[in-house]
């Protein structure tokens, strides 16, 4: 998880700015890709209200911070930023500050009471209400809307691409989550799971293709449970008519439609959930050359006992079988994980199960966290956060160290290959090198020569570090 979108060096920022707009919006985003995608919806809505985005906090009329609640640390980071905004506001009392996203939803009007600097609190399903709420704030009142919706997908809002390199974009396909993993705050902050109309997804992807984008990532908390049957709310599917059931589109169907509609667009998706991922999805990936060979497949723990307490609805064995199936259908597939160290009651034996599962899979990379108790979740309410901090830390370090070994094992396996890389930006380490990702989502750097951002090039891999491949471009892949 990154705190702030990485600096896109060497690329031009594509940013829709209306000339007649006079007001300035400073928008900062934290947390998951979905939040960054939501901020693009917010920018679009505010753009129509006379606001252009700005990078300068000092000149902002309105500051909006799209927040994350996933771990306590994420919330502390936002609180520090609010202090900073408060300091700037002292010099510019007309500036208004709003909190959006998961923290807004979790803390609701408490924000207005506790954090005196906040004028506006808006939850993830209420962004269309922003123009009205901002007006209320301009009239001198505080404003809150944290109502969660069962329908809102923002399918009709054309996002303004923020901080974009003009090459890759996120496209949301579902909102919310019905899974109720016991550690996770998302079902509470983002509400029930609903899917977006496939036609609006295809339209957005086609529009991105027209604008020159080369890669999209379909986004959802659990993309595999995507289901459109004329209605969007997953839990109401049982009530759908026979006709609706017969013509329903699941995730593999959606992937197939998107891949066919834009055969030159590279397609990625995130996040997959092991309990819902079907063989059809893997076969659809194998069928289309433009769907990348990469699956982010969080497991959280390798211990059956802990998986059960987490309410992850699969066993270690089932997960390993899924991995076997992925590898037999797409042998070169990149696979990454999310892992939590120190979930309540986790023993050394459970921890060892996590390490041996990692040995089995040898993930390409991963996102690893120490368990952080979240108020309101089942684990928060019913389980003792009983693994001592130093034990959590030590286990996390062991997981990270093992992942590093496996990442290196994986990057080394690419040596000598020639691989297709989509150029995204200038390498962070050298102005003379491009950086882009191969199909498996591993970063590849190579001398720029005469290639450009957005080119798909064949790169011969000569060297590697634990996380990065190093090579030479041979020719354009198109
Ligand atoms: N399905 C989501 C998961 C969102 S949360 C997705 O699209 O990625 C991302 C990751 O944060 C989870 O997979 C989990 O590993 C981690 N996480 C969630 N809640 C946590 C908690 N309370 N403590 C530590 N890590 C947590
Ligand atoms: Fe959270 Fe589990 Fe959903 S991790 S986002 S409740 S799949």
Short mmCIF file of C-alpha atoms and ligand atoms in Angstrom, two decimals:
data_model
loop_
_atom_site.label_atom_id
_atom_site.label_comp_id
_atom_site.label_asym_id
_atom_site.label_seq_id
_atom_site.Cartn_x
_atom_site.Cartn_y
_atom_site.Cartn_z
CA UNK A 1 0.00 0.00 0.00
CA UNK A 2 1.39 3.35 -0.91
CA UNK A 3 0.62 6.50 0.98
CA UNK A 4 0.63 8.85 -1.95
CA UNK A 5 0.60 8.04 -5.63
CA UNK A 6 4.14 7.60 -6.81
CA UNK A 7 5.69 10.52 -8.55
CA UNK A 8 5.35 9.85 -12.28
CA UNK A 9 8.68 11.08 -13.51
CA UNK A 10 9.27 11.87 -17.13
CA UNK A 11 5.62 11.83 -18.05
CA UNK A 12 3.13 14.56 -18.66
CA UNK A 13 0.22 14.80 -16.29
CA UNK A 14 -2.99 14.42 -18.15
CA UNK A 15 -5.41 16.47 -16.17
CA UNK A 16 -8.73 17.79 -17.33
CA UNK A 17 -8.82 21.47 -16.45
CA UNK A 18 -11.76 23.61 -17.41
CA UNK A 19 -10.68 27.09 -18.41
CA UNK A 20 -13.76 28.70 -16.92
CA UNK A 21 -13.22 27.08 -13.54
CA UNK A 22 -12.01 29.55 -10.96
CA UNK A 23 -11.85 27.52 -7.76
CA UNK A 24 -9.04 25.23 -6.73
CA UNK A 25 -9.29 21.75 -5.26
CA UNK A 26 -6.37 20.08 -3.51
CA UNK A 27 -7.09 16.35 -3.38
CA UNK A 28 -4.93 13.86 -1.53
CA UNK A 29 -5.52 10.09 -1.47
CA UNK A 30 -4.40 7.32 0.87
CA UNK A 31 -4.89 3.57 0.90
CA UNK A 32 -5.94 1.14 -1.77
CA UNK A 33 -6.23 1.57 -5.52
CA UNK A 34 -9.99 1.84 -5.12
CA UNK A 35 -9.48 5.06 -3.17
CA UNK A 36 -7.30 6.50 -5.93
CA UNK A 37 -9.94 5.50 -8.43
CA UNK A 38 -12.66 7.11 -6.28
CA UNK A 39 -10.65 10.33 -6.12
CA UNK A 40 -10.87 10.48 -9.92
CA UNK A 41 -14.67 10.32 -9.60
CA UNK A 42 -14.56 13.09 -6.99
CA UNK A 43 -12.36 15.26 -9.23
CA UNK A 44 -14.83 14.77 -12.06
CA UNK A 45 -17.83 15.73 -9.93
CA UNK A 46 -16.05 18.83 -8.55
CA UNK A 47 -14.75 19.78 -11.98
CA UNK A 48 -18.33 20.36 -13.07
CA UNK A 49 -18.82 22.55 -9.97
CA UNK A 50 -16.14 25.01 -10.96
CA UNK A 51 -13.11 23.39 -9.30
CA UNK A 52 -9.85 22.56 -11.04
CA UNK A 53 -7.35 20.42 -9.17
CA UNK A 54 -4.13 21.96 -7.90
CA UNK A 55 -0.87 20.61 -6.47
CA UNK A 56 -0.48 23.65 -4.27
CA UNK A 57 -2.04 23.34 -0.85
CA UNK A 58 -1.59 27.07 -0.18
CA UNK A 59 -3.75 28.18 -3.07
CA UNK A 60 -6.55 25.67 -2.46
CA UNK A 61 -10.12 26.81 -1.79
CA UNK A 62 -11.09 23.26 -0.92
CA UNK A 63 -8.91 20.46 0.48
CA UNK A 64 -10.28 16.94 0.27
CA UNK A 65 -8.45 13.97 1.76
CA UNK A 66 -9.57 10.53 0.71
CA UNK A 67 -8.79 8.35 3.70
CA UNK A 68 -8.01 4.74 4.62
CA UNK A 69 -9.01 2.83 7.78
CA UNK A 70 -7.49 -0.53 7.02
CA UNK A 71 -4.89 -0.35 9.80
CA UNK A 72 -4.43 2.03 12.68
CA UNK A 73 -1.26 3.39 11.11
CA UNK A 74 -3.17 4.48 8.00
CA UNK A 75 -5.51 6.51 10.19
CA UNK A 76 -2.62 8.08 12.12
CA UNK A 77 -1.04 9.22 8.85
CA UNK A 78 -4.26 11.01 7.89
CA UNK A 79 -4.54 12.64 11.32
CA UNK A 80 -1.06 14.09 10.87
CA UNK A 81 -2.05 15.48 7.48
CA UNK A 82 -5.14 17.07 9.03
CA UNK A 83 -2.86 18.85 11.50
CA UNK A 84 -0.83 20.14 8.59
CA UNK A 85 -3.98 21.38 6.79
CA UNK A 86 -4.99 23.08 10.01
CA UNK A 87 -1.71 24.99 10.07
CA UNK A 88 -2.16 26.13 6.47
CA UNK A 89 -5.76 27.11 7.20
CA UNK A 90 -4.59 29.55 9.86
CA UNK A 91 -3.10 31.68 7.08
CA UNK A 92 -6.04 31.10 4.78
CA UNK A 93 -9.26 30.93 6.86
CA UNK A 94 -11.42 30.68 3.74
CA UNK A 95 -9.97 27.29 2.90
CA UNK A 96 -12.37 24.41 3.60
CA UNK A 97 -11.27 20.91 4.57
CA UNK A 98 -13.21 17.73 3.88
CA UNK A 99 -12.58 14.11 4.85
CA UNK A 100 -13.69 11.48 2.35
CA UNK A 101 -13.56 7.69 2.21
CA UNK A 102 -13.25 4.99 4.83
CA UNK A 103 -12.28 7.11 7.85
CA UNK A 104 -15.18 9.44 7.10
CA UNK A 105 -17.49 6.44 7.09
CA UNK A 106 -16.00 4.90 10.22
CA UNK A 107 -15.88 8.01 12.37
CA UNK A 108 -18.81 9.90 10.85
CA UNK A 109 -19.73 13.14 12.59
CA UNK A 110 -17.21 12.42 15.36
CA UNK A 111 -14.81 14.13 13.00
CA UNK A 112 -16.66 17.41 13.22
CA UNK A 113 -16.78 17.25 16.98
CA UNK A 114 -13.26 16.02 17.66
CA UNK A 115 -11.28 17.48 14.80
CA UNK A 116 -12.30 21.10 14.74
CA UNK A 117 -10.56 21.71 11.44
CA UNK A 118 -12.84 19.45 9.42
CA UNK A 119 -15.76 21.18 7.66
CA UNK A 120 -17.05 18.29 5.63
CA UNK A 121 -17.37 14.51 6.09
CA UNK A 122 -18.39 12.39 3.11
CA UNK A 123 -18.52 8.59 2.88
CA UNK A 124 -17.58 6.52 -0.19
CA UNK A 125 -21.14 6.26 -1.57
CA UNK A 126 -22.08 9.93 -1.19
CA UNK A 127 -19.72 11.69 -3.60
CA UNK A 128 -22.55 12.78 -5.89
CA UNK A 129 -23.82 14.79 -2.94
CA UNK A 130 -20.53 16.71 -2.73
CA UNK A 131 -21.69 19.81 -4.69
CA UNK A 132 -24.63 20.30 -2.31
CA UNK A 133 -22.50 19.62 0.77
CA UNK A 134 -19.75 21.99 -0.35
CA UNK A 135 -22.37 24.73 -0.82
CA UNK A 136 -23.57 24.14 2.73
CA UNK A 137 -20.02 24.50 3.94
CA UNK A 138 -19.59 27.71 1.93
CA UNK A 139 -22.70 29.02 3.66
CA UNK A 140 -20.95 28.48 6.97
CA UNK A 141 -22.42 25.16 8.06
CA UNK A 142 -20.66 21.85 8.59
CA UNK A 143 -21.89 19.08 6.32
CA UNK A 144 -22.00 15.29 6.61
CA UNK A 145 -23.24 12.51 4.36
CA UNK A 146 -22.08 9.02 5.24
CA UNK A 147 -25.09 7.10 3.93
CA UNK A 148 -24.02 3.85 2.29
CA UNK A 149 -25.86 2.86 -0.85
CA UNK A 150 -26.93 -0.49 -2.26
CA UNK A 151 -26.90 0.77 -5.84
CA UNK A 152 -24.29 3.48 -6.29
CA UNK A 153 -21.49 2.39 -8.66
CA UNK A 154 -20.68 5.83 -10.18
CA UNK A 155 -21.02 4.03 -13.52
CA UNK A 156 -22.35 7.24 -15.07
CA UNK A 157 -19.46 9.45 -13.90
CA UNK A 158 -16.55 9.77 -16.26
CA UNK A 159 -13.47 9.93 -14.00
CA UNK A 160 -10.89 12.71 -14.37
CA UNK A 161 -7.57 10.87 -14.53
CA UNK A 162 -5.35 12.26 -11.79
CA UNK A 163 -1.58 11.88 -11.64
CA UNK A 164 -1.92 9.67 -14.68
CA UNK A 165 0.92 8.78 -17.00
CA UNK A 166 -1.65 8.53 -19.81
CA UNK A 167 -0.77 4.84 -20.16
CA UNK A 168 -2.47 2.86 -17.38
CA UNK A 169 -5.78 3.51 -15.66
CA UNK A 170 -8.03 1.89 -13.06
CA UNK A 171 -11.61 0.98 -13.86
CA UNK A 172 -13.88 0.06 -10.92
CA UNK A 173 -16.17 -2.91 -11.53
CA UNK A 174 -17.58 -3.56 -8.06
CA UNK A 175 -17.97 -1.57 -4.87
CA UNK A 176 -18.18 -2.77 -1.28
CA UNK A 177 -17.58 -6.27 0.04
CA UNK A 178 -19.87 -8.95 1.47
CA UNK A 179 -17.14 -11.26 2.70
CA UNK A 180 -16.79 -10.21 6.30
CA UNK A 181 -13.26 -11.38 6.95
CA UNK A 182 -13.16 -10.95 10.72
CA UNK A 183 -10.12 -8.61 10.74
CA UNK A 184 -11.34 -6.28 8.01
CA UNK A 185 -13.05 -2.92 8.29
CA UNK A 186 -13.92 -2.64 4.58
CA UNK A 187 -17.43 -4.19 4.71
CA UNK A 188 -18.29 -1.55 7.34
CA UNK A 189 -16.78 1.42 5.56
CA UNK A 190 -17.68 0.54 1.98
CA UNK A 191 -20.95 -1.29 2.44
CA UNK A 192 -22.63 -4.09 0.54
CA UNK A 193 -21.11 -5.51 -2.57
CA UNK A 194 -22.61 -4.32 -5.84
CA UNK A 195 -21.50 -4.72 -9.43
CA UNK A 196 -21.40 -2.16 -12.16
CA UNK A 197 -23.27 -2.52 -15.45
CA UNK A 198 -20.88 -4.20 -17.95
CA UNK A 199 -21.90 -1.74 -20.68
CA UNK A 200 -20.65 1.21 -18.66
CA UNK A 201 -17.41 -0.70 -17.96
CA UNK A 202 -16.87 -1.41 -21.67
CA UNK A 203 -17.68 2.22 -22.52
CA UNK A 204 -15.11 3.47 -20.03
CA UNK A 205 -12.45 1.07 -21.33
CA UNK A 206 -13.19 2.06 -24.94
CA UNK A 207 -13.00 5.72 -24.04
CA UNK A 208 -9.61 5.11 -22.41
CA UNK A 209 -8.43 3.32 -25.56
CA UNK A 210 -9.55 6.30 -27.66
CA UNK A 211 -7.53 8.58 -25.39
CA UNK A 212 -4.42 6.46 -25.98
CA UNK A 213 -4.34 4.42 -22.77
CA UNK A 214 -2.62 1.05 -23.17
CA UNK A 215 -3.44 -0.78 -19.94
CA UNK A 216 -6.38 -0.98 -17.56
CA UNK A 217 -6.81 -2.63 -14.18
CA UNK A 218 -10.32 -3.76 -13.33
CA UNK A 219 -10.81 -3.01 -9.66
CA UNK A 220 -12.90 -4.46 -6.87
CA UNK A 221 -12.40 -5.68 -3.31
CA UNK A 222 -13.19 -9.14 -4.65
CA UNK A 223 -13.39 -9.09 -8.45
CA UNK A 224 -14.24 -12.79 -8.71
CA UNK A 225 -17.64 -12.23 -7.18
CA UNK A 226 -18.59 -9.69 -9.88
CA UNK A 227 -22.16 -10.46 -10.92
CA UNK A 228 -24.44 -8.39 -13.14
CA UNK A 229 -27.96 -9.60 -13.80
CA UNK A 230 -29.71 -6.32 -14.56
CA UNK A 231 -29.37 -5.38 -10.90
CA UNK A 232 -26.12 -4.84 -9.13
CA UNK A 233 -26.54 -5.99 -5.53
CA UNK A 234 -25.04 -9.44 -5.14
CA UNK A 235 -27.22 -10.51 -2.27
CA UNK A 236 -30.42 -9.87 -4.26
CA UNK A 237 -29.46 -12.26 -7.07
CA UNK A 238 -31.68 -14.94 -5.56
CA UNK A 239 -34.68 -12.74 -6.30
CA UNK A 240 -33.71 -12.25 -9.96
CA UNK A 241 -36.03 -13.55 -12.72
CA UNK A 242 -35.17 -16.71 -14.68
CA UNK A 243 -34.36 -14.49 -17.66
CA UNK A 244 -32.03 -12.35 -15.56
CA UNK A 245 -30.32 -15.44 -14.16
CA UNK A 246 -29.87 -16.90 -17.65
CA UNK A 247 -28.21 -13.76 -18.98
CA UNK A 248 -26.20 -12.88 -15.86
CA UNK A 249 -22.55 -11.88 -16.40
CA UNK A 250 -19.94 -13.19 -13.96
CA UNK A 251 -16.30 -12.12 -13.73
CA UNK A 252 -14.98 -14.52 -16.38
CA UNK A 253 -17.73 -13.31 -18.74
CA UNK A 254 -16.82 -9.70 -18.05
CA UNK A 255 -13.11 -10.36 -18.60
CA UNK A 256 -13.92 -12.03 -21.90
CA UNK A 257 -16.10 -9.09 -23.01
CA UNK A 258 -13.47 -6.49 -22.11
CA UNK A 259 -10.62 -8.46 -23.72
CA UNK A 260 -12.61 -8.87 -26.95
CA UNK A 261 -13.86 -5.27 -27.01
CA UNK A 262 -10.31 -3.88 -26.82
CA UNK A 263 -7.88 -6.54 -28.07
CA UNK A 264 -4.94 -4.12 -28.02
CA UNK A 265 -5.51 -3.01 -24.44
CA UNK A 266 -3.51 -4.79 -21.74
CA UNK A 267 -5.88 -5.98 -19.04
CA UNK A 268 -5.17 -6.56 -15.36
CA UNK A 269 -7.49 -7.03 -12.41
CA UNK A 270 -7.31 -6.82 -8.64
CA UNK A 271 -8.10 -8.23 -6.12
CA UNK A 272 -8.87 -11.94 -6.51
CA UNK A 273 -10.29 -13.88 -3.63
CA UNK A 274 -9.27 -17.56 -3.43
CA UNK A 275 -12.71 -18.67 -2.28
CA UNK A 276 -14.40 -17.15 -5.34
CA UNK A 277 -11.82 -17.49 -8.10
CA UNK A 278 -13.05 -20.00 -10.68
CA UNK A 279 -11.19 -22.08 -13.24
CA UNK A 280 -13.23 -20.21 -15.87
CA UNK A 281 -11.41 -17.01 -14.91
CA UNK A 282 -8.03 -18.70 -15.28
CA UNK A 283 -9.04 -20.23 -18.63
CA UNK A 284 -10.28 -16.84 -19.86
CA UNK A 285 -6.91 -15.35 -18.92
CA UNK A 286 -5.16 -18.09 -20.86
CA UNK A 287 -7.43 -17.58 -23.88
CA UNK A 288 -6.68 -13.87 -24.37
CA UNK A 289 -3.19 -12.67 -25.10
CA UNK A 290 -4.08 -9.18 -23.87
CA UNK A 291 -5.00 -10.33 -20.34
CA UNK A 292 -1.81 -10.19 -18.25
CA UNK A 293 -0.49 -13.35 -16.62
CA UNK A 294 -0.68 -12.05 -13.11
CA UNK A 295 -2.95 -12.79 -10.15
CA UNK A 296 -2.94 -11.00 -6.81
CA UNK A 297 -4.27 -13.75 -4.56
CA UNK A 298 -4.23 -12.73 -0.88
CA UNK A 299 -4.18 -15.65 1.53
CA UNK A 300 -3.52 -13.88 4.89
CA UNK A 301 -2.34 -17.05 6.67
CA UNK A 302 -1.21 -20.58 5.90
CA UNK A 303 -2.87 -22.11 8.96
CA UNK A 304 -6.31 -23.72 8.62
CA UNK A 305 -7.15 -22.80 12.19
CA UNK A 306 -6.37 -19.12 11.62
CA UNK A 307 -8.05 -19.04 8.18
CA UNK A 308 -11.21 -20.26 9.88
CA UNK A 309 -11.00 -17.63 12.62
CA UNK A 310 -10.48 -15.03 9.90
CA UNK A 311 -13.64 -16.27 8.16
CA UNK A 312 -11.67 -16.90 5.00
CA UNK A 313 -13.87 -19.54 3.42
CA UNK A 314 -11.19 -21.88 2.07
CA UNK A 315 -8.60 -24.23 3.51
CA UNK A 316 -4.85 -24.29 3.01
CA UNK A 317 -5.30 -27.40 0.83
CA UNK A 318 -7.92 -25.72 -1.38
CA UNK A 319 -5.68 -22.71 -1.80
CA UNK A 320 -2.76 -24.94 -2.82
CA UNK A 321 -4.99 -26.72 -5.33
CA UNK A 322 -5.99 -23.36 -6.79
CA UNK A 323 -2.31 -22.47 -7.14
CA UNK A 324 -1.68 -25.84 -8.86
CA UNK A 325 -4.53 -25.15 -11.27
CA UNK A 326 -3.22 -21.67 -12.06
CA UNK A 327 0.25 -23.07 -12.73
CA UNK A 328 -1.03 -25.89 -14.93
CA UNK A 329 -3.23 -23.58 -17.05
CA UNK A 330 -0.82 -20.60 -17.12
CA UNK A 331 2.65 -21.97 -16.23
CA UNK A 332 4.33 -18.55 -16.34
CA UNK A 333 1.69 -16.77 -14.21
CA UNK A 334 2.95 -14.20 -11.69
CA UNK A 335 1.29 -14.61 -8.29
CA UNK A 336 1.41 -12.23 -5.31
CA UNK A 337 0.04 -12.36 -1.77
CA UNK A 338 -1.25 -10.34 1.16
CA UNK A 339 -0.28 -11.78 4.53
CA UNK A 340 -1.15 -10.86 8.11
CA UNK A 341 1.26 -11.71 10.95
CA UNK A 342 0.01 -12.07 14.51
CA UNK A 343 -3.73 -12.50 14.11
CA UNK A 344 -5.37 -13.18 17.53
CA UNK A 345 -4.31 -16.53 19.01
CA UNK A 346 -1.71 -17.20 16.28
CA UNK A 347 0.86 -19.71 17.59
CA UNK A 348 4.39 -20.47 16.39
CA UNK A 349 2.94 -23.52 14.68
CA UNK A 350 0.38 -21.40 12.79
CA UNK A 351 3.17 -19.04 11.81
CA UNK A 352 5.25 -21.98 10.52
CA UNK A 353 2.23 -23.02 8.43
CA UNK A 354 2.33 -19.58 6.82
CA UNK A 355 6.03 -19.96 6.04
CA UNK A 356 5.59 -23.45 4.56
CA UNK A 357 2.68 -22.28 2.41
CA UNK A 358 4.92 -19.49 1.12
CA UNK A 359 7.60 -22.10 0.37
CA UNK A 360 5.04 -24.06 -1.61
CA UNK A 361 3.87 -21.11 -3.72
CA UNK A 362 7.08 -19.04 -3.92
CA UNK A 363 5.17 -15.83 -4.64
CA UNK A 364 6.61 -13.25 -7.00
CA UNK A 365 5.98 -10.55 -4.43
CA UNK A 366 3.69 -9.67 -1.55
CA UNK A 367 2.19 -7.12 0.79
CA UNK A 368 2.75 -8.09 4.39
CA UNK A 369 1.28 -6.56 7.53
CA UNK A 370 1.24 -6.96 11.30
CA UNK A 371 -2.32 -7.50 12.54
CA UNK A 372 -3.95 -4.24 13.61
CA UNK A 373 -7.16 -4.51 15.59
CA UNK A 374 -10.00 -2.54 14.02
CA UNK A 375 -12.91 -1.36 16.15
CA UNK A 376 -16.26 -2.77 15.07
CA UNK A 377 -14.92 -5.85 13.29
CA UNK A 378 -15.72 -9.35 14.60
CA UNK A 379 -12.07 -9.87 15.60
CA UNK A 380 -12.04 -6.44 17.25
CA UNK A 381 -15.14 -7.24 19.28
CA UNK A 382 -14.73 -10.93 20.06
CA UNK A 383 -11.05 -11.80 19.97
CA UNK A 384 -8.16 -10.82 22.20
CA UNK A 385 -5.35 -9.05 20.34
CA UNK A 386 -3.06 -11.36 22.30
CA UNK A 387 0.07 -11.78 20.18
CA UNK A 388 2.65 -9.44 21.77
CA UNK A 389 3.84 -6.61 19.54
CA UNK A 390 7.44 -7.85 19.45
CA UNK A 391 6.28 -11.36 18.44
CA UNK A 392 4.11 -9.89 15.66
CA UNK A 393 7.07 -7.86 14.47
CA UNK A 394 9.45 -10.79 14.51
CA UNK A 395 7.02 -13.02 12.60
CA UNK A 396 6.39 -10.24 10.10
CA UNK A 397 10.14 -9.85 9.57
CA UNK A 398 10.46 -13.60 8.97
CA UNK A 399 7.66 -13.47 6.41
CA UNK A 400 9.22 -10.46 4.68
CA UNK A 401 12.67 -12.09 4.61
CA UNK A 402 11.30 -15.28 3.11
CA UNK A 403 9.32 -13.31 0.54
CA UNK A 404 12.50 -11.49 -0.44
CA UNK A 405 14.18 -14.84 -1.12
CA UNK A 406 11.26 -16.00 -3.19
CA UNK A 407 11.07 -12.74 -5.13
CA UNK A 408 14.72 -13.14 -6.02
CA UNK A 409 14.15 -16.77 -7.00
CA UNK A 410 11.37 -15.55 -9.32
CA UNK A 411 13.23 -12.61 -10.84
CA UNK A 412 16.21 -14.90 -11.56
CA UNK A 413 13.92 -17.25 -13.47
CA UNK A 414 13.33 -14.46 -16.04
CA UNK A 415 17.04 -14.15 -16.94
CA UNK A 416 17.65 -14.73 -20.65
CA UNK A 417 13.97 -14.30 -21.57
CA UNK A 418 12.67 -11.73 -24.01
CA UNK A 419 9.56 -10.18 -22.50
CA UNK A 420 6.94 -7.61 -23.48
CA UNK A 421 7.17 -4.51 -21.33
CA UNK A 422 4.82 -1.51 -21.38
CA UNK A 423 6.84 1.66 -20.74
CA UNK A 424 5.28 3.65 -17.89
CA UNK A 425 7.84 6.19 -16.69
CA UNK A 426 11.48 7.10 -16.23
CA UNK A 427 13.25 4.76 -13.83
CA UNK A 428 13.47 6.17 -10.29
CA UNK A 429 17.18 5.39 -10.17
CA UNK A 430 18.32 6.71 -13.55
CA UNK A 431 17.11 9.35 -16.00
CA UNK A 432 18.56 7.33 -18.86
CA UNK A 433 16.37 4.30 -18.19
CA UNK A 434 12.70 3.53 -18.71
CA UNK A 435 10.65 1.53 -16.22
CA UNK A 436 7.64 -0.59 -17.07
CA UNK A 437 6.11 -3.91 -16.13
CA UNK A 438 6.09 -7.28 -17.84
CA UNK A 439 2.95 -9.39 -18.04
CA UNK A 440 3.66 -10.86 -14.56
CA UNK A 441 3.64 -7.36 -13.08
CA UNK A 442 7.38 -7.29 -12.30
CA UNK A 443 9.20 -4.00 -12.89
CA UNK A 444 11.68 -4.00 -15.76
CA UNK A 445 14.23 -1.22 -16.37
CA UNK A 446 16.26 -0.68 -19.53
CA UNK A 447 18.09 2.08 -21.45
CA UNK A 448 15.67 4.50 -23.08
CA UNK A 449 17.10 4.50 -26.63
CA UNK A 450 14.41 6.07 -28.85
CA UNK A 451 11.42 4.50 -27.20
CA UNK A 452 8.58 6.47 -25.60
CA UNK A 453 6.22 6.21 -22.64
CA UNK A 454 3.31 4.00 -23.76
CA UNK A 455 5.39 1.85 -26.15
CA UNK A 456 5.11 -1.90 -25.75
CA UNK A 457 8.63 -3.22 -26.30
CA UNK A 458 10.39 -6.57 -26.30
CA UNK A 459 13.10 -6.49 -23.66
CA UNK A 460 15.87 -9.04 -23.31
CA UNK A 461 16.37 -9.66 -19.58
CA UNK A 462 20.07 -9.65 -18.61
CA UNK A 463 20.19 -9.08 -14.89
CA UNK A 464 17.96 -8.74 -11.84
CA UNK A 465 17.66 -7.63 -8.24
CA UNK A 466 15.15 -9.13 -5.79
CA UNK A 467 12.35 -6.97 -7.14
CA UNK A 468 13.45 -5.64 -10.54
CA UNK A 469 14.49 -7.02 -13.91
CA UNK A 470 17.18 -5.25 -15.93
CA UNK A 471 17.55 -5.60 -19.67
CA UNK A 472 17.82 -4.10 -23.14
CA UNK A 473 14.99 -3.22 -25.48
CA UNK A 474 15.25 -5.06 -28.78
CA UNK A 475 12.28 -3.79 -30.77
CA UNK A 476 8.71 -2.60 -30.46
CA UNK A 477 6.36 -5.46 -29.71
CA UNK A 478 3.52 -4.10 -31.84
N1 LIG B 1 -10.01 -7.43 -0.89
C1 LIG B 1 -9.26 -6.27 -0.62
C2 LIG B 1 -8.53 -6.34 0.63
C3 LIG B 1 -8.43 -4.98 1.17
S1 LIG B 1 -7.45 -4.84 2.50
C4 LIG B 1 -8.41 -5.84 -1.77
O1 LIG B 1 -8.93 -5.47 -2.78
O2 LIG B 1 -7.19 -5.79 -1.69
C5 LIG B 1 -5.82 -5.18 1.86
C6 LIG B 1 -5.05 -6.04 2.78
O3 LIG B 1 -4.84 -5.40 4.02
C7 LIG B 1 -5.73 -7.36 3.14
O4 LIG B 1 -5.62 -8.32 2.16
C8 LIG B 1 -5.03 -7.72 4.41
O5 LIG B 1 -3.86 -8.46 4.16
C9 LIG B 1 -4.64 -6.38 5.02
N2 LIG B 1 -5.48 -6.06 6.18
C10 LIG B 1 -6.81 -5.87 6.21
N3 LIG B 1 -7.23 -5.64 7.48
C11 LIG B 1 -6.13 -5.70 8.26
C12 LIG B 1 -5.91 -5.58 9.66
N4 LIG B 1 -6.92 -5.36 10.51
N5 LIG B 1 -4.64 -5.70 10.13
C13 LIG B 1 -3.62 -5.95 9.28
N6 LIG B 1 -3.76 -6.08 7.95
C14 LIG B 1 -5.01 -5.97 7.44
FE1 LIG B 2 -11.75 -7.18 3.50
FE2 LIG B 2 -12.00 -9.76 3.17
FE3 LIG B 2 -13.51 -8.07 1.77
S1 LIG B 2 -10.09 -8.63 3.35
S2 LIG B 2 -12.26 -6.25 1.60
S3 LIG B 2 -13.60 -8.39 3.96
S4 LIG B 2 -12.51 -9.96 1.02
#
